[in-house]
Coordinates of C-alpha atoms and ligand atoms in Angstrom, one line a residue:
X1 CA 7.9 -30.4 13.6
X2 CA 11.5 -28.6 14.2
X3 CA 12.6 -27.8 17.4
X4 CA 12.5 -24.2 16.6
X5 CA 8.9 -24.3 15.7
X6 CA 8.1 -25.7 18.7
X7 CA 10.3 -23.1 20.7
X8 CA 8.7 -20.1 18.9
X9 CA 5.2 -21.3 20.0
X10 CA 6.9 -21.7 23.5
X11 CA 8.3 -18.2 23.6
X12 CA 5.1 -16.6 22.3
X13 CA 3.0 -18.6 25.3
X14 CA 5.5 -17.8 27.9
X15 CA 5.2 -13.9 26.9
X16 CA 1.6 -13.8 26.9
X17 CA 0.5 -12.2 29.8
X18 CA -2.8 -13.6 31.9
X19 CA -4.3 -10.3 30.4
X20 CA -4.2 -12.2 26.7
X21 CA -1.4 -9.4 25.9
X22 CA 1.7 -10.3 24.1
X23 CA 5.0 -8.6 25.4
X24 CA 7.4 -7.4 22.4
X25 CA 10.6 -8.8 24.0
X26 CA 10.4 -10.2 27.7
X27 CA 14.0 -8.8 28.4
X28 CA 14.0 -5.0 26.9
X29 CA 12.3 -2.5 29.3
X30 CA 11.5 -0.5 26.2
X31 CA 9.7 -3.6 24.9
X32 CA 7.5 -4.4 28.0
X33 CA 4.7 -3.7 26.0
X34 CA 2.2 -5.0 23.7
X35 CA 1.5 -3.6 20.3
X36 CA -1.2 -3.7 18.3
X37 CA 1.3 -4.3 15.1
X38 CA 3.3 -7.0 16.7
X39 CA 0.4 -8.2 18.6
X40 CA -2.1 -9.2 15.8
X41 CA 1.3 -10.8 13.3
X42 CA 1.9 -12.9 16.6
X43 CA -1.9 -13.8 16.9
X44 CA -2.0 -14.6 13.2
X45 CA 1.2 -17.0 13.7
X46 CA -0.3 -18.9 16.8
X47 CA -3.6 -19.2 14.4
X48 CA -1.8 -20.5 11.7
X49 CA 0.4 -22.8 14.3
X50 CA -2.5 -24.7 15.5
X51 CA -2.9 -22.4 19.0
X52 CA -5.9 -20.3 18.1
X53 CA -6.9 -20.2 21.9
X54 CA -4.0 -17.6 22.5
X55 CA -4.9 -15.7 19.7
X56 CA -8.6 -15.3 21.1
X57 CA -7.1 -14.2 24.4
X58 CA -5.1 -11.4 22.3
X59 CA -8.3 -10.7 20.6
X60 CA -10.3 -10.5 23.8
X61 CA -7.2 -8.2 25.2
X62 CA -7.0 -5.7 22.2
X63 CA -11.0 -5.4 21.9
X64 CA -11.1 -4.3 25.5
X65 CA -8.3 -1.8 25.1
X66 CA -10.2 -0.2 22.3
X67 CA -13.3 -0.3 23.8
X68 CA -12.0 1.3 26.8
X69 CA -11.0 4.2 24.9
X70 CA -14.1 5.0 22.8
X71 CA -14.4 8.7 24.0
X72 CA -10.8 9.0 22.5
X73 CA -12.1 7.9 19.1
X74 CA -14.8 10.1 19.0
X75 CA -12.6 12.9 20.2
X76 CA -10.0 12.0 17.5
X77 CA -12.9 12.0 14.6
X78 CA -14.4 15.4 15.9
X79 CA -11.1 16.9 15.9
X80 CA -9.9 15.5 12.5
X81 CA -13.0 16.8 10.9
X82 CA -12.5 20.0 11.9
X83 CA -9.0 19.7 10.9
X84 CA -7.6 20.5 14.2
X85 CA -4.2 18.7 15.3
X86 CA -4.4 16.0 17.7
X87 CA -2.6 15.7 20.6
X88 CA -1.0 12.6 22.8
X89 CA -4.5 12.2 24.5
X90 CA -6.7 12.4 21.2
X91 CA -5.5 9.2 19.4
X92 CA -5.1 5.5 20.0
X93 CA -1.7 4.8 21.2
X94 CA 0.3 2.2 19.2
X95 CA 1.3 -0.1 22.3
X96 CA -0.2 -0.6 25.9
X97 CA 0.9 -2.0 29.1
X98 CA 0.3 -5.7 29.5
X99 CA -2.7 -4.7 31.1
X100 CA -4.0 -2.2 28.8
X101 CA -2.7 1.3 30.1
X102 CA -0.9 3.7 28.0
X103 CA 2.8 4.0 28.7
X104 CA 4.2 6.8 30.8
X105 CA 7.2 7.7 28.9
X106 CA 7.7 9.5 25.8
X107 CA 7.3 7.3 22.5
X108 CA 5.8 7.9 18.9
X109 CA 2.3 7.0 19.6
X110 CA 0.3 8.4 16.5
X111 CA 0.9 5.3 14.5
X112 CA -2.1 3.7 12.2
X113 CA -1.1 0.7 10.8
X114 CA -1.3 -1.6 13.9
X115 CA -5.2 -0.8 13.8
X116 CA -5.9 -1.7 10.3
X117 CA -3.4 -5.1 10.8
X118 CA -5.7 -5.7 13.9
X119 CA -9.2 -5.5 11.8
X120 CA -7.3 -7.4 9.2
X121 CA -5.7 -10.0 11.9
X122 CA -9.3 -10.2 14.2
X123 CA -11.0 -11.3 11.1
X124 CA -8.9 -13.6 9.8
X125 CA -9.0 -15.3 12.9
X126 CA -12.9 -15.7 13.2
X127 CA -13.0 -16.9 9.6
X128 CA -10.6 -19.7 10.3
X129 CA -12.8 -20.8 12.7
X130 CA -15.8 -20.7 10.9
X131 CA -17.6 -17.7 12.8
X132 CA -19.4 -15.3 10.8
X133 CA -20.5 -12.9 13.6
X134 CA -18.0 -11.2 16.0
X135 CA -18.2 -11.8 20.0
X136 CA -20.3 -8.8 21.1
X137 CA -17.3 -6.8 22.4
X138 CA -15.1 -7.6 19.1
X139 CA -18.0 -6.0 17.2
X140 CA -18.1 -2.8 19.1
X141 CA -14.0 -2.5 18.8
X142 CA -14.1 -3.2 15.3
X143 CA -16.8 -0.5 14.7
X144 CA -14.6 1.9 16.1
X145 CA -11.4 1.0 14.7
X146 CA -13.2 1.0 11.0
X147 CA -14.6 4.6 12.0
X148 CA -11.5 5.8 13.1
X149 CA -9.7 4.3 10.4
X150 CA -12.0 6.0 7.8
X151 CA -11.7 9.0 9.6
X152 CA -8.0 9.5 9.8
X153 CA -6.6 7.3 6.9
X154 CA -5.3 10.8 5.1
X155 CA -3.5 12.0 8.2
X156 CA 0.6 11.9 8.2
X157 CA 1.6 9.4 11.0
X158 CA 4.6 7.4 12.4
X159 CA 5.3 4.7 10.1
X160 CA 5.6 0.5 11.5
X161 CA 9.6 1.4 12.5
X162 CA 7.8 4.6 14.6
X163 CA 10.1 7.2 12.5
X164 CA 8.9 9.7 10.0
X165 CA 5.8 11.0 11.6
X166 CA 5.4 13.6 8.8
X167 CA 5.1 11.4 6.3
X168 CA 2.5 9.1 4.7
X169 CA 3.5 5.7 4.2
X170 CA 2.2 3.1 1.7
X171 CA 3.1 0.4 4.0
X172 CA 0.4 1.8 6.7
X173 CA -2.1 2.6 4.1
X174 CA -1.8 -0.9 2.6
X175 CA -2.7 -2.2 6.4
X176 CA -5.3 0.3 6.5
X177 CA -6.8 -0.8 3.4
X178 CA -6.5 -4.6 4.4
X179 CA -8.6 -3.8 7.4
X180 CA -11.2 -1.8 6.1
X181 CA -11.6 -4.6 3.2
X182 CA -12.0 -7.3 5.3
X183 CA -14.2 -5.3 8.0
X184 CA -16.8 -4.3 5.2
X185 CA -16.9 -8.1 3.5
X186 CA -17.4 -9.8 7.2
X187 CA -20.0 -7.1 7.8
X188 CA -21.5 -6.0 4.6
X189 CA -20.9 -2.8 5.5
X190 CA -20.2 -1.5 1.7
X191 CA -19.2 2.2 2.9
X192 CA -16.0 0.8 4.5
X193 CA -15.5 -1.0 0.9
X194 CA -15.6 2.4 -0.8
X195 CA -13.0 4.1 1.7
X196 CA -10.7 1.0 1.0
X197 CA -10.8 1.6 -2.7
X198 CA -10.0 4.9 -2.2
X199 CA -7.1 4.6 0.0
X200 CA -5.9 2.2 -2.9
X201 CA -6.2 4.7 -5.5
X202 CA -4.3 6.6 -3.1
X203 CA -1.3 3.9 -3.0
X204 CA -1.3 3.4 -6.5
X205 CA -1.5 7.0 -7.7
X206 CA 0.9 8.4 -5.1
X207 CA 2.8 5.8 -3.4
X208 CA 4.5 4.2 -6.8
X209 CA 7.5 6.0 -8.4
X210 CA 9.9 4.7 -11.6
X211 CA 7.3 1.7 -11.4
X212 CA 7.7 0.4 -7.8
X213 CA 6.3 1.6 -4.7
X214 CA 7.9 3.8 -2.0
X215 CA 8.9 4.1 1.7
X216 CA 6.7 7.3 1.7
X217 CA 4.8 9.6 -0.9
X218 CA 7.9 12.0 -1.8
X219 CA 10.8 9.7 -2.1
X220 CA 11.9 7.0 -4.3
X221 CA 13.6 4.7 -2.0
X222 CA 12.1 1.5 -0.8
X223 CA 11.5 0.3 2.5
X224 CA 11.3 -3.9 3.5
X225 CA 8.2 -3.0 5.0
X226 CA 6.6 -2.8 1.7
X227 CA 6.3 -6.9 1.1
X228 CA 3.0 -6.4 3.3
X229 CA 1.3 -4.3 0.4
X230 CA 0.8 -7.9 -1.4
X231 CA 1.5 -10.2 1.1
X232 CA -0.6 -10.1 3.6
X233 CA -2.7 -6.9 2.8
X234 CA -3.7 -7.6 -1.0
X235 CA -3.7 -4.2 -2.4
X236 CA -1.8 -5.9 -5.5
X237 CA -1.4 -9.5 -6.1
X238 CA 2.3 -10.6 -5.6
X239 CA 2.8 -11.1 -9.5
X240 CA 1.6 -7.4 -10.1
X241 CA 4.5 -5.5 -12.2
X242 CA 4.8 -2.7 -9.4
X243 CA 5.5 -5.2 -6.6
X244 CA 7.9 -7.3 -8.8
X245 CA 9.5 -4.2 -9.2
X246 CA 9.3 -3.1 -5.5
X247 CA 10.7 -6.9 -4.7
X248 CA 13.6 -6.6 -6.8
X249 CA 14.9 -3.2 -5.5
X250 CA 14.6 -4.5 -2.0
X251 CA 16.5 -7.4 -2.8
X252 CA 19.1 -5.3 -4.5
X253 CA 18.9 -2.5 -1.9
X254 CA 18.5 -4.1 1.5
X255 CA 20.3 -7.5 1.3
X256 CA 23.1 -9.0 0.7
X257 CA 23.7 -12.3 -1.3
X258 CA 22.8 -15.1 1.4
X259 CA 22.3 -12.8 4.2
X260 CA 18.8 -11.4 5.9
X261 CA 17.2 -8.1 4.8
X262 CA 17.6 -4.6 6.3
X263 CA 14.5 -2.4 7.1
X264 CA 15.6 0.4 4.8
X265 CA 19.2 1.6 3.3
X266 CA 19.4 4.6 6.0
X267 CA 18.2 2.7 8.9
X268 CA 20.8 3.6 11.9
X269 CA 18.5 1.9 14.8
X270 CA 21.2 -0.4 16.7
X271 CA 23.6 0.3 13.5
X272 CA 20.7 -1.0 11.1
X273 CA 21.6 -4.8 11.1
X274 CA 19.6 -7.5 9.2
X275 CA 16.1 -8.2 10.8
X276 CA 14.8 -11.6 11.2
X277 CA 11.2 -11.0 10.8
X278 CA 11.8 -9.1 7.7
X279 CA 13.8 -12.1 6.2
X280 CA 10.8 -14.5 7.2
X281 CA 8.5 -12.1 5.7
X282 CA 10.2 -12.2 2.2
X283 CA 10.5 -16.1 2.6
X284 CA 6.8 -16.1 3.4
X285 CA 6.5 -13.6 0.2
X286 CA 8.4 -16.2 -1.9
X287 CA 6.7 -19.2 -0.8
X288 CA 3.3 -17.6 -1.7
X289 CA 4.4 -17.2 -5.3
X290 CA 5.9 -20.8 -5.4
X291 CA 9.6 -19.8 -5.3
X292 CA 9.9 -22.1 -2.2
X293 CA 13.5 -23.0 -2.8
X294 CA 14.2 -19.3 -2.2
X295 CA 11.7 -19.4 0.9
X296 CA 13.8 -22.1 2.4
X297 CA 17.3 -20.6 2.0
X298 CA 15.6 -17.4 3.9
X299 CA 14.3 -19.7 6.6
X300 CA 17.4 -21.4 6.7
X301 CA 19.4 -17.9 7.4
X302 CA 16.8 -17.1 10.2
X303 CA 17.2 -20.2 11.7
X304 CA 20.9 -20.0 12.0
X305 CA 20.5 -16.8 13.9
X306 CA 19.1 -18.4 16.5
X307 CA 20.8 -18.3 19.8
X308 CA 21.9 -21.2 21.7
X309 CA 18.5 -21.7 23.5
X310 CA 16.7 -21.6 19.9
X311 CA 15.6 -17.5 20.7
X312 CA 15.3 -15.1 17.8
X313 CA 16.6 -11.6 18.1
X314 CA 15.0 -8.7 16.6
X315 CA 18.0 -8.1 14.4
X316 CA 21.9 -9.5 13.9
X317 CA 24.6 -6.8 13.8
X318 CA 26.2 -7.6 10.2
X319 CA 26.5 -5.5 7.2
X320 CA 25.7 -3.0 9.4
X321 CA 24.3 0.6 7.8
X322 CA 26.0 2.8 10.2
X323 CA 28.3 1.0 12.7
X324 CA 28.7 3.7 15.5
X325 CA 25.4 3.6 15.9
X326 CA 25.1 0.1 17.5
X327 CA 26.9 1.0 20.5
X328 CA 24.7 4.3 20.8
X329 CA 21.8 2.3 21.1
X330 CA 23.1 -0.3 23.3
X331 CA 23.9 2.1 25.9
X332 CA 20.6 3.5 25.9
X333 CA 18.3 0.2 25.6
X334 CA 20.7 -2.5 26.3
X335 CA 21.5 -5.6 24.0
X336 CA 19.2 -5.9 20.9
X337 CA 15.6 -7.7 21.8
X338 CA 16.0 -10.9 22.3
X339 CA 13.8 -13.4 22.0
X340 CA 11.2 -10.7 20.0
X341 CA 8.2 -12.6 20.0
X342 CA 7.3 -10.8 16.4
X343 CA 10.6 -12.6 14.7
X344 CA 9.0 -15.9 16.2
X345 CA 5.9 -15.4 14.9
X346 CA 7.5 -14.9 11.4
X347 CA 9.3 -17.9 11.5
X348 CA 6.1 -19.6 12.3
X349 CA 4.0 -18.2 9.8
X350 CA 6.9 -18.8 7.1
X351 CA 7.3 -22.2 8.5
X352 CA 3.4 -23.0 7.9
X353 CA 3.2 -21.6 4.5
X354 CA 6.2 -24.2 3.3
X355 CA 3.9 -27.1 5.1
X356 CA 5.1 -27.1 8.9
X357 CA 5.9 -30.3 10.4
X358 CA 9.0 -30.2 9.2
X359 CA 12.5 -31.9 10.5
X360 CA 14.9 -30.7 12.7
X361 CA 15.8 -27.1 12.1
Ligands
BGC1 C1 9.8 -1.5 15.8 C2 8.5 -1.5 15.8 C3 8.1 -2.7 16.8 C4 8.5 -2.6 18.1 C5 8.2 -3.6 19.3 C6 10.5 -0.8 17.1 O1 11.8 -1.3 17.4 O2 10.4 -0.6 15.0 O3 8.2 -1.8 14.4 O4 6.8 -2.6 16.7 O5 10.2 -2.1 18.2 O6 8.5 -4.6 18.7

């Protein structure tokens, strides 16, 4: 196996606390938390890379965090049913400290995608291990999350980049669709399959413009996270013409020949550079549709961004969308997050899809 593959496993294991939580990035204070979104992709990568025990520990942590917040879930559902606005203490936060507490500083915490992703990824973990039932606390957490998502999916909330909180995002809806569909098929609770179907219908009706999926309902711009609509969330198969058109727009608008992927055209975070996890994700999509040469090219680009010690950053500051914002963010948060565990996770997933057990990086 390549050095980078092994090093990625190492970085992730070192970034996993005794509690089971994965830190987003050990070198940036704002990222010293565990996100449900990052964490689930990291756990999925560890499952695929032959480290299911690490994934199990993360899911244990996640299930406990959710079960401890049963009262919050009930309150969110009651308020939502009455159409009342939700305040900071009425919903599940997107990130927690490694020992499972809410953060104290201000953060755009109302994000639903991570919980859909968790439901999907946790069930993938069980299926991979041949389990047909939830361990008790996981089942309790899964039911709370399924009810939470079924009650709130129509609500605008921050996207996976923690922005545009007044919008509804097809990527987020796709994550909820995947989670609820997996939950329904794993448990036989068909009411959740019905909700998943409604969500899918909503995406196809409102989240497509000019034949491609859009960043949020009401724009015609794309976002690289729309890759998830097909892989892994499966709202449509990757050869669906609407997804193919999205892929073409992503390539045209968010990537320069031979480079990595931007999140979206107007992104200014650290100047809006090229993201490793997204470039690996694009490779994952190509690997799924049998275009392994393209996938290999993208993998090579990601590997070439590693630091001398093999660490993968969140993004690299090249072909910046808005250069002055690079310094602006460095002054506030410090250097670009490195190593980002989610970047390492996506590299692992891509490697496994390309048939891990590869030669040197
Ligand atoms: C990204 C999120 C991510 C978080 C931690 C943010 O900058 O927009 O998607 O969950 O960093 O990695």
